[in-house]
mmCIF file of C-alpha atoms and ligand atoms in Angstrom:
data_model
loop_
_atom_site.group_PDB
_atom_site.id
_atom_site.type_symbol
_atom_site.label_atom_id
_atom_site.label_comp_id
_atom_site.label_asym_id
_atom_site.label_seq_id
_atom_site.Cartn_x
_atom_site.Cartn_y
_atom_site.Cartn_z
ATOM 1 C CA MET A 1 -56.630 42.766 47.611
ATOM 2 C CA LYS A 2 -53.726 40.450 46.886
ATOM 3 C CA ASN A 3 -50.674 42.172 45.520
ATOM 4 C CA ASN A 4 -50.096 41.349 41.854
ATOM 5 C CA ILE A 5 -46.706 43.052 41.531
ATOM 6 C CA PHE A 6 -43.802 40.671 42.116
ATOM 7 C CA LYS A 7 -40.049 41.214 42.289
ATOM 8 C CA GLU A 8 -37.992 39.695 39.499
ATOM 9 C CA ASN A 9 -36.454 36.438 40.791
ATOM 10 C CA SER A 10 -36.332 32.772 39.837
ATOM 11 C CA ARG A 11 -39.600 32.038 41.647
ATOM 12 C CA SER A 12 -41.571 34.821 39.949
ATOM 13 C CA ILE A 13 -40.119 33.816 36.590
ATOM 14 C CA SER A 14 -41.177 30.223 37.097
ATOM 15 C CA ASN A 15 -44.671 31.346 38.192
ATOM 16 C CA ALA A 16 -44.868 33.618 35.149
ATOM 17 C CA CYS A 17 -44.170 30.629 32.904
ATOM 18 C CA ASP A 18 -46.911 28.650 34.672
ATOM 19 C CA TYR A 19 -49.365 31.463 34.054
ATOM 20 C CA LEU A 20 -48.371 31.624 30.405
ATOM 21 C CA THR A 21 -48.855 27.901 29.890
ATOM 22 C CA ASN A 22 -52.254 28.183 31.595
ATOM 23 C CA ASN A 23 -53.819 30.637 29.136
ATOM 24 C CA GLU A 24 -52.929 33.747 31.169
ATOM 25 C CA VAL A 25 -51.155 36.979 30.351
ATOM 26 C CA ILE A 26 -48.435 38.634 32.417
ATOM 27 C CA ALA A 27 -46.719 42.020 32.316
ATOM 28 C CA ILE A 28 -42.931 42.252 32.039
ATOM 29 C CA LYS A 29 -40.330 44.880 31.336
ATOM 30 C CA ALA A 30 -38.773 45.460 27.940
ATOM 31 C CA GLU A 31 -35.948 47.946 27.482
ATOM 32 C CA THR A 32 -38.432 50.176 25.650
ATOM 33 C CA VAL A 33 -41.695 49.979 27.654
ATOM 34 C CA TYR A 34 -43.507 47.288 29.673
ATOM 35 C CA GLY A 35 -45.218 44.600 27.601
ATOM 36 C CA LEU A 36 -48.388 42.584 28.196
ATOM 37 C CA ALA A 37 -47.132 39.155 27.218
ATOM 38 C CA ALA A 38 -48.891 35.997 26.028
ATOM 39 C CA ASP A 39 -47.800 32.745 24.395
ATOM 40 C CA ALA A 40 -47.966 33.770 20.724
ATOM 41 C CA GLY A 41 -49.554 30.461 19.756
ATOM 42 C CA ASN A 42 -52.279 30.461 22.402
ATOM 43 C CA ARG A 43 -55.604 31.763 21.078
ATOM 44 C CA ILE A 44 -57.168 32.152 24.528
ATOM 45 C CA SER A 45 -54.390 34.274 25.985
ATOM 46 C CA ILE A 46 -54.142 36.316 22.802
ATOM 47 C CA SER A 47 -57.831 37.145 23.051
ATOM 48 C CA LYS A 48 -57.268 38.189 26.692
ATOM 49 C CA VAL A 49 -54.568 40.611 25.567
ATOM 50 C CA TYR A 50 -56.936 42.269 23.085
ATOM 51 C CA LYS A 51 -59.764 42.426 25.624
ATOM 52 C CA LEU A 52 -57.644 43.819 28.426
ATOM 53 C CA LYS A 53 -56.202 46.519 26.205
ATOM 54 C CA LYS A 54 -59.517 47.183 24.441
ATOM 55 C CA ARG A 55 -57.444 46.891 21.309
ATOM 56 C CA PRO A 56 -59.168 46.555 17.937
ATOM 57 C CA ILE A 57 -58.657 43.012 16.624
ATOM 58 C CA TYR A 58 -57.321 44.316 13.305
ATOM 59 C CA ASN A 59 -54.249 45.705 15.078
ATOM 60 C CA PRO A 60 -51.533 42.982 15.104
ATOM 61 C CA LEU A 61 -49.121 42.324 17.983
ATOM 62 C CA ILE A 62 -45.319 42.258 17.942
ATOM 63 C CA ILE A 63 -43.871 38.761 18.365
ATOM 64 C CA HIS A 64 -40.839 38.615 20.665
ATOM 65 C CA VAL A 65 -38.105 36.012 20.214
ATOM 66 C CA ASN A 66 -34.840 35.066 21.916
ATOM 67 C CA SER A 67 -32.868 34.484 18.704
ATOM 68 C CA ILE A 68 -32.892 34.986 14.960
ATOM 69 C CA ASP A 69 -33.323 31.221 14.635
ATOM 70 C CA MET A 70 -36.551 31.299 16.623
ATOM 71 C CA ALA A 71 -37.823 34.128 14.400
ATOM 72 C CA LYS A 72 -36.980 32.090 11.293
ATOM 73 C CA GLU A 73 -39.430 29.409 12.376
ATOM 74 C CA PHE A 74 -42.345 31.677 11.543
ATOM 75 C CA ALA A 75 -40.875 34.554 9.506
ATOM 76 C CA ILE A 76 -38.874 34.883 6.304
ATOM 77 C CA PHE A 77 -35.824 37.133 6.334
ATOM 78 C CA ASN A 78 -34.376 38.614 3.175
ATOM 79 C CA ASN A 79 -30.649 39.461 3.309
ATOM 80 C CA ASP A 80 -31.200 43.033 4.428
ATOM 81 C CA ALA A 81 -33.584 42.027 7.201
ATOM 82 C CA GLU A 82 -30.989 39.581 8.429
ATOM 83 C CA VAL A 83 -28.314 42.297 8.400
ATOM 84 C CA LEU A 84 -30.588 44.514 10.501
ATOM 85 C CA ALA A 85 -31.412 41.744 12.965
ATOM 86 C CA ARG A 86 -27.741 40.826 13.339
ATOM 87 C CA ARG A 87 -26.796 44.454 13.929
ATOM 88 C CA TYR A 88 -29.590 45.494 16.299
ATOM 89 C CA TRP A 89 -30.885 42.421 18.135
ATOM 90 C CA PRO A 90 -31.299 42.229 21.010
ATOM 91 C CA GLY A 91 -32.494 45.824 20.872
ATOM 92 C CA PRO A 92 -35.283 48.292 20.154
ATOM 93 C CA LEU A 93 -35.843 47.406 16.493
ATOM 94 C CA THR A 94 -38.926 45.607 15.173
ATOM 95 C CA LEU A 95 -38.825 44.109 11.694
ATOM 96 C CA ILE A 96 -41.928 43.482 9.620
ATOM 97 C CA LEU A 97 -41.265 40.274 7.701
ATOM 98 C CA LYS A 98 -43.198 37.852 5.523
ATOM 99 C CA ARG A 99 -44.920 35.270 7.647
ATOM 100 C CA ARG A 100 -44.911 31.500 7.563
ATOM 101 C CA LYS A 101 -48.299 30.362 8.701
ATOM 102 C CA ILE A 102 -47.464 27.889 11.434
ATOM 103 C CA LYS A 103 -49.159 27.497 14.742
ATOM 104 C CA ILE A 104 -46.452 28.806 17.072
ATOM 105 C CA VAL A 105 -47.819 32.202 16.057
ATOM 106 C CA HIS A 106 -51.606 32.155 16.073
ATOM 107 C CA ASN A 107 -53.438 33.969 13.293
ATOM 108 C CA ASP A 108 -55.239 36.107 15.892
ATOM 109 C CA ALA A 109 -51.921 37.415 17.251
ATOM 110 C CA VAL A 110 -51.134 38.963 13.883
ATOM 111 C CA ALA A 111 -54.655 39.966 12.838
ATOM 112 C CA GLY A 112 -54.586 37.304 10.112
ATOM 113 C CA LEU A 113 -51.946 39.191 8.089
ATOM 114 C CA ASP A 114 -49.386 37.501 5.871
ATOM 115 C CA THR A 115 -46.675 39.628 7.473
ATOM 116 C CA VAL A 116 -45.435 39.568 11.047
ATOM 117 C CA ALA A 117 -43.676 42.143 13.249
ATOM 118 C CA VAL A 118 -40.798 40.545 15.162
ATOM 119 C CA ARG A 119 -38.178 41.672 17.604
ATOM 120 C CA MET A 120 -35.679 40.347 20.097
ATOM 121 C CA PRO A 121 -35.867 42.664 23.094
ATOM 122 C CA ASN A 122 -32.798 43.645 25.091
ATOM 123 C CA SER A 123 -34.489 42.598 28.299
ATOM 124 C CA LYS A 124 -33.255 39.819 30.571
ATOM 125 C CA ILE A 125 -36.707 38.965 31.853
ATOM 126 C CA PHE A 126 -38.244 38.705 28.375
ATOM 127 C CA LEU A 127 -35.361 36.565 27.115
ATOM 128 C CA LYS A 128 -35.377 34.296 30.166
ATOM 129 C CA ILE A 129 -39.102 33.615 29.902
ATOM 130 C CA ILE A 130 -38.943 32.968 26.152
ATOM 131 C CA SER A 131 -36.025 30.574 26.690
ATOM 132 C CA PHE A 132 -37.826 28.808 29.526
ATOM 133 C CA LEU A 133 -41.004 28.342 27.465
ATOM 134 C CA LYS A 134 -39.152 27.755 24.179
ATOM 135 C CA LYS A 135 -41.928 29.752 22.542
ATOM 136 C CA PRO A 136 -42.209 33.285 21.205
ATOM 137 C CA LEU A 137 -44.231 35.855 23.179
ATOM 138 C CA ALA A 138 -46.791 38.176 21.642
ATOM 139 C CA ALA A 139 -46.573 41.432 23.568
ATOM 140 C CA PRO A 140 -48.059 44.841 22.947
ATOM 141 C CA SER A 141 -47.252 47.756 25.215
ATOM 142 C CA ALA A 142 -48.945 47.261 28.609
ATOM 143 C CA ASN A 143 -51.442 50.122 28.469
ATOM 144 C CA LYS A 144 -55.059 50.588 27.442
ATOM 145 C CA SER A 145 -55.274 51.155 23.700
ATOM 146 C CA GLY A 146 -54.634 54.836 22.941
ATOM 147 C CA TYR A 147 -53.356 55.703 26.450
ATOM 148 C CA ILE A 148 -49.735 56.371 27.436
ATOM 149 C CA SER A 149 -47.428 53.310 27.418
ATOM 150 C CA SER A 150 -46.181 51.947 30.745
ATOM 151 C CA THR A 151 -42.557 52.314 31.749
ATOM 152 C CA ASN A 152 -42.811 50.778 35.228
ATOM 153 C CA ALA A 153 -44.824 48.152 37.088
ATOM 154 C CA ASN A 154 -47.089 50.676 38.834
ATOM 155 C CA HIS A 155 -48.140 52.135 35.478
ATOM 156 C CA VAL A 156 -49.281 48.673 34.445
ATOM 157 C CA ARG A 157 -51.335 48.277 37.607
ATOM 158 C CA ASP A 158 -52.824 51.753 37.161
ATOM 159 C CA CYS A 159 -54.083 50.596 33.758
ATOM 160 C CA PHE A 160 -55.334 47.111 34.515
ATOM 161 C CA GLY A 161 -55.697 46.823 38.300
ATOM 162 C CA HIS A 162 -55.811 43.137 39.230
ATOM 163 C CA LYS A 163 -57.063 41.962 35.860
ATOM 164 C CA VAL A 164 -53.463 41.095 35.025
ATOM 165 C CA LYS A 165 -52.592 38.252 37.420
ATOM 166 C CA MET A 166 -48.892 38.915 37.487
ATOM 167 C CA ILE A 167 -46.789 42.019 36.902
ATOM 168 C CA ILE A 168 -43.071 41.462 37.345
ATOM 169 C CA ASP A 169 -41.336 44.564 38.634
ATOM 170 C CA SER A 170 -37.891 44.819 37.055
ATOM 171 C CA GLY A 171 -37.588 48.572 37.605
ATOM 172 C CA LYS A 172 -37.969 51.299 35.047
ATOM 173 C CA SER A 173 -37.733 50.628 31.286
ATOM 174 C CA ASN A 174 -34.499 52.431 30.534
ATOM 175 C CA LEU A 175 -35.241 53.738 27.033
ATOM 176 C CA GLY A 176 -38.852 54.776 27.658
ATOM 177 C CA LEU A 177 -40.013 54.866 24.011
ATOM 178 C CA GLU A 178 -41.354 51.969 21.931
ATOM 179 C CA SER A 179 -39.171 50.195 19.353
ATOM 180 C CA THR A 180 -38.519 51.522 15.856
ATOM 181 C CA ILE A 181 -40.603 49.507 13.346
ATOM 182 C CA ILE A 182 -39.252 48.891 9.836
ATOM 183 C CA ASP A 183 -41.188 47.210 7.055
ATOM 184 C CA THR A 184 -38.717 45.057 5.105
ATOM 185 C CA THR A 185 -41.342 43.245 3.031
ATOM 186 C CA LYS A 186 -41.213 45.700 0.143
ATOM 187 C CA LYS A 187 -38.873 48.322 -1.215
ATOM 188 C CA PRO A 188 -38.266 51.052 -0.343
ATOM 189 C CA TYR A 189 -38.026 49.848 3.244
ATOM 190 C CA LEU A 190 -40.184 52.102 5.377
ATOM 191 C CA ILE A 191 -40.032 53.178 8.992
ATOM 192 C CA ARG A 192 -43.563 52.487 10.237
ATOM 193 C CA ARG A 193 -42.942 53.836 13.715
ATOM 194 C CA LEU A 194 -40.172 56.163 14.833
ATOM 195 C CA GLY A 195 -38.049 54.988 17.732
ATOM 196 C CA ILE A 196 -34.616 55.361 19.247
ATOM 197 C CA ILE A 197 -32.915 53.705 16.257
ATOM 198 C CA SER A 198 -33.050 56.316 13.504
ATOM 199 C CA LYS A 199 -32.816 56.147 9.730
ATOM 200 C CA LYS A 200 -29.404 57.858 9.884
ATOM 201 C CA GLU A 201 -28.090 55.454 12.494
ATOM 202 C CA ILE A 202 -29.206 52.525 10.322
ATOM 203 C CA PHE A 203 -27.563 53.958 7.220
ATOM 204 C CA ASP A 204 -24.344 54.800 9.053
ATOM 205 C CA SER A 205 -23.991 51.376 10.597
ATOM 206 C CA THR A 206 -25.295 49.084 7.830
ATOM 207 C CA GLY A 207 -25.400 51.163 4.637
ATOM 208 C CA LEU A 208 -29.075 50.254 4.275
ATOM 209 C CA LYS A 209 -31.515 52.914 3.181
ATOM 210 C CA VAL A 210 -34.772 53.012 5.043
ATOM 211 C CA LEU A 211 -37.214 55.812 4.387
ATOM 212 C CA LEU A 212 -39.799 57.769 6.288
ATOM 213 C CA LYS A 213 -43.259 58.186 4.786
ATOM 214 C CA SER A 214 -42.492 61.871 4.369
ATOM 215 C CA ASP A 215 -39.467 60.961 2.192
ATOM 216 C CA ILE A 216 -41.713 59.405 -0.424
ATOM 217 C CA GLY A 217 -44.276 62.214 -0.312
ATOM 218 C CA ASN A 218 -46.927 59.803 0.853
ATOM 219 C CA SER A 219 -47.764 61.035 4.281
ATOM 220 C CA LYS A 220 -51.469 60.251 3.897
ATOM 221 C CA LYS A 221 -50.844 56.528 3.530
ATOM 222 C CA PRO A 222 -51.689 54.774 6.792
ATOM 223 C CA ASN A 223 -48.836 53.558 8.915
ATOM 224 C CA SER A 224 -48.904 50.336 10.890
ATOM 225 C CA PRO A 225 -52.528 49.421 11.584
ATOM 226 C CA GLY A 226 -52.050 50.505 15.185
ATOM 227 C CA GLN A 227 -50.573 53.836 14.323
ATOM 228 C CA LEU A 228 -53.891 55.628 14.525
ATOM 229 C CA LYS A 229 -53.467 59.346 14.573
ATOM 230 C CA LYS A 230 -54.347 59.957 18.205
ATOM 231 C CA HIS A 231 -52.259 57.844 20.537
ATOM 232 C CA TYR A 232 -50.173 57.958 23.699
ATOM 233 C CA SER A 233 -52.798 60.317 25.101
ATOM 234 C CA PRO A 234 -53.452 61.340 28.668
ATOM 235 C CA LYS A 235 -57.048 62.185 29.608
ATOM 236 C CA THR A 236 -56.026 65.815 30.155
ATOM 237 C CA PRO A 237 -55.678 67.769 26.876
ATOM 238 C CA ILE A 238 -52.092 68.532 25.871
ATOM 239 C CA ILE A 239 -50.945 71.851 24.437
ATOM 240 C CA LEU A 240 -47.504 71.931 22.854
ATOM 241 C CA ASN A 241 -44.751 74.564 22.646
ATOM 242 C CA VAL A 242 -45.848 76.559 25.666
ATOM 243 C CA LYS A 243 -43.188 78.771 27.242
ATOM 244 C CA LYS A 244 -45.379 80.216 29.990
ATOM 245 C CA PRO A 245 -48.140 77.980 31.320
ATOM 246 C CA GLY A 246 -51.365 79.371 32.791
ATOM 247 C CA LYS A 247 -51.759 79.214 36.557
ATOM 248 C CA ASP A 248 -54.192 76.296 36.394
ATOM 249 C CA ASP A 249 -52.133 74.231 33.969
ATOM 250 C CA ALA A 250 -49.922 71.277 34.649
ATOM 251 C CA PHE A 251 -46.539 71.973 33.054
ATOM 252 C CA LEU A 252 -44.084 69.584 31.429
ATOM 253 C CA SER A 253 -40.832 71.459 31.054
ATOM 254 C CA PHE A 254 -37.398 70.732 29.626
ATOM 255 C CA GLY A 255 -33.930 72.153 30.223
ATOM 256 C CA LYS A 256 -32.533 74.526 32.820
ATOM 257 C CA GLN A 257 -33.832 77.770 31.394
ATOM 258 C CA VAL A 258 -37.338 77.075 32.667
ATOM 259 C CA SER A 259 -38.116 78.445 36.096
ATOM 260 C CA ARG A 260 -40.286 76.542 38.568
ATOM 261 C CA TYR A 261 -44.055 76.542 38.233
ATOM 262 C CA PRO A 262 -46.395 74.721 40.559
ATOM 263 C CA SER A 263 -47.673 71.369 39.187
ATOM 264 C CA SER A 264 -44.680 71.015 36.933
ATOM 265 C CA LEU A 265 -42.184 68.297 36.094
ATOM 266 C CA ASN A 266 -38.961 68.739 34.173
ATOM 267 C CA LEU A 267 -38.099 66.026 31.596
ATOM 268 C CA SER A 268 -34.406 66.808 31.965
ATOM 269 C CA THR A 269 -32.965 69.833 33.730
ATOM 270 C CA LYS A 270 -29.644 69.044 32.005
ATOM 271 C CA GLY A 271 -31.366 69.206 28.639
ATOM 272 C CA ASP A 272 -30.448 65.549 27.997
ATOM 273 C CA LEU A 273 -32.820 64.055 25.417
ATOM 274 C CA ASN A 274 -32.168 60.434 26.475
ATOM 275 C CA GLU A 275 -33.142 61.311 30.008
ATOM 276 C CA ALA A 276 -36.198 63.170 28.682
ATOM 277 C CA ALA A 277 -37.263 60.100 26.670
ATOM 278 C CA SER A 278 -36.998 57.825 29.669
ATOM 279 C CA ASN A 279 -39.094 60.217 31.799
ATOM 280 C CA LEU A 280 -41.671 61.178 29.160
ATOM 281 C CA PHE A 281 -44.440 58.621 29.735
ATOM 282 C CA ASP A 282 -44.038 58.574 33.513
ATOM 283 C CA TYR A 283 -44.277 62.358 33.737
ATOM 284 C CA LEU A 284 -47.262 62.549 31.387
ATOM 285 C CA ARG A 285 -49.034 60.004 33.568
ATOM 286 C CA ARG A 286 -48.168 61.898 36.761
ATOM 287 C CA LEU A 287 -49.359 65.214 35.369
ATOM 288 C CA ASP A 288 -52.517 63.546 34.055
ATOM 289 C CA LYS A 289 -53.310 62.398 37.618
ATOM 290 C CA LEU A 290 -53.387 66.031 38.771
ATOM 291 C CA LYS A 291 -56.555 66.470 36.677
ATOM 292 C CA LYS A 292 -55.718 70.036 35.637
ATOM 293 C CA ASN A 293 -57.436 71.761 32.703
ATOM 294 C CA LYS A 294 -54.517 71.048 30.455
ATOM 295 C CA ILE A 295 -50.936 69.856 30.309
ATOM 296 C CA ALA A 296 -48.779 72.581 28.774
ATOM 297 C CA VAL A 297 -45.543 71.308 27.247
ATOM 298 C CA PHE A 298 -42.392 73.412 26.862
ATOM 299 C CA PRO A 299 -40.695 73.061 23.431
ATOM 300 C CA VAL A 300 -38.380 70.064 23.195
ATOM 301 C CA PRO A 301 -35.616 70.334 20.560
ATOM 302 C CA SER A 302 -36.218 68.095 17.549
ATOM 303 C CA ASN A 303 -32.713 66.741 17.070
ATOM 304 C CA GLY A 304 -31.875 63.062 17.582
ATOM 305 C CA ILE A 305 -34.299 61.363 19.964
ATOM 306 C CA GLY A 306 -36.032 64.717 20.367
ATOM 307 C CA LYS A 307 -37.692 63.996 17.042
ATOM 308 C CA VAL A 308 -39.282 60.848 18.469
ATOM 309 C CA ILE A 309 -40.290 62.609 21.690
ATOM 310 C CA ASN A 310 -41.984 65.325 19.630
ATOM 311 C CA GLU A 311 -43.762 62.771 17.443
ATOM 312 C CA ARG A 312 -45.202 61.041 20.545
ATOM 313 C CA LEU A 313 -46.170 64.406 22.064
ATOM 314 C CA LYS A 314 -47.810 65.532 18.853
ATOM 315 C CA ARG A 315 -49.967 62.412 18.693
ATOM 316 C CA ALA A 316 -50.795 62.716 22.374
ATOM 317 C CA SER A 317 -52.064 66.235 21.682
ATOM 318 C CA VAL A 318 -54.439 65.339 18.836
ATOM 319 C CA LYS A 319 -57.969 66.236 19.927
ATOM 320 C CA ASN A 320 -60.796 63.726 20.082
ATOM 321 C CA ASP A 321 -63.335 64.072 17.283
HETATM 322 O O1 TXA B 401 -41.103 48.521 22.169
HETATM 323 C C1 TXA B 401 -42.048 47.880 21.717
HETATM 324 O O2 TXA B 401 -42.152 47.627 20.497
HETATM 325 C C2 TXA B 401 -43.102 47.368 22.708
HETATM 326 C C3 TXA B 401 -42.438 46.312 23.590
HETATM 327 C C4 TXA B 401 -43.396 45.669 24.569
HETATM 328 O O3 TXA B 401 -41.819 45.354 22.778
HETATM 329 N N1 TXA B 401 -44.250 46.849 22.027
HETATM 330 C C5 TXA B 401 -45.138 47.646 21.374
HETATM 331 O O4 TXA B 401 -46.225 46.957 20.851
HETATM 332 O O5 TXA B 401 -45.008 48.838 21.271
HETATM 333 P P1 TXA B 401 -47.579 47.690 20.390
HETATM 334 O O6 TXA B 401 -48.535 46.584 20.167
HETATM 335 O O7 TXA B 401 -47.973 48.708 21.391
HETATM 336 O O8 TXA B 401 -47.206 48.334 19.030
HETATM 337 C C6 TXA B 401 -46.949 47.496 17.929
HETATM 338 C C7 TXA B 401 -47.154 48.201 16.651
HETATM 339 C C8 TXA B 401 -48.601 48.533 16.372
HETATM 340 O O9 TXA B 401 -48.659 49.855 15.889
HETATM 341 C C9 TXA B 401 -48.985 47.545 15.273
HETATM 342 O O10 TXA B 401 -49.950 48.055 14.402
HETATM 343 C C10 TXA B 401 -47.656 47.336 14.559
HETATM 344 O O11 TXA B 401 -46.717 47.314 15.610
HETATM 345 N N2 TXA B 401 -47.612 46.040 13.841
HETATM 346 C C11 TXA B 401 -47.628 44.800 14.352
HETATM 347 N N3 TXA B 401 -47.605 43.873 13.369
HETATM 348 C C12 TXA B 401 -47.581 44.541 12.201
HETATM 349 C C13 TXA B 401 -47.542 44.145 10.824
HETATM 350 N N4 TXA B 401 -47.542 42.866 10.454
HETATM 351 N N5 TXA B 401 -47.528 45.120 9.889
HETATM 352 C C14 TXA B 401 -47.507 46.429 10.264
HETATM 353 N N6 TXA B 401 -47.534 46.861 11.534
HETATM 354 C C15 TXA B 401 -47.570 45.941 12.503
HETATM 355 MG MG1 MG B 402 -48.667 50.395 22.088
#
């Protein structure tokens, strides 16, 4: 079958734009994870995104822009939102803003909501394609709904085969975890999804207070519509905080204190949490392919990015009903 993974170069970028203007979807790298991208105003391609991912239609997509000005065409920034965008864009921060209903962002891309999640990714390929098209791109993570996000081109093909016409291979997503999502439409501002940019980092650099659901004692309230409890899950059950795996387990370890087991991968032998984050989804996918009884996971410290890694692992380990 014809290869659908292409190197990043001017020809593949121009072909990608042709696909996008012809109602297709393509997969491209963001600094966080790979995205399945469509013209945000194109109803046909948006419906392809939902179908490919088997994503419920009530779960809105993030709209990617190449500038704050482009975002302002379809979203309303209050002062604080603008401060955040100016500080963190391009980068792994998504802002939920009030939406202007205009057709460059189709209703179906945002599940008909009157808010919209927007970000400017720190990814050359994303920014080039948006600039070429002069249109924002709707792009969820390039994985089947509920499965582990993709951090390289092969992951995308493992998920969708040749149903995605074009996957541009720009190497590995360097951060490896999805963007932090902050709702700025009402106070207190809430973090709807944890990511690399933390509440402390935001406070230290902008003085703005954003809260976690747990801070307001409201942990039962649903998060973003897509933040269903079970997520990021391999097919193999995951068991957390295991120091000694069983002989038939796959083992995801961390740090140098762990000796070698067969069927094991180490997130970071140096104990570096950034390295662990960038390896997390790839290693979960690789261990899943071994089809063992379970994937046992060594404890990962919960400081800094470790908190986000543990949140993703916890959700991946939630059992099916
Ligand atoms: O790093 C990322 O954010 C990646 C790359 C490709 O940019 N994208 C990504 O998209 O993770 P996705 O679709 O996998 O996750 C988007 C999340 C979902 O949980 C969705 O419910 C939430 O954003 N979301 C989108 N629009 C929203 C809105 N208006 N209000 C609340 N949550 C929203
Ligand atoms: Mg996702």
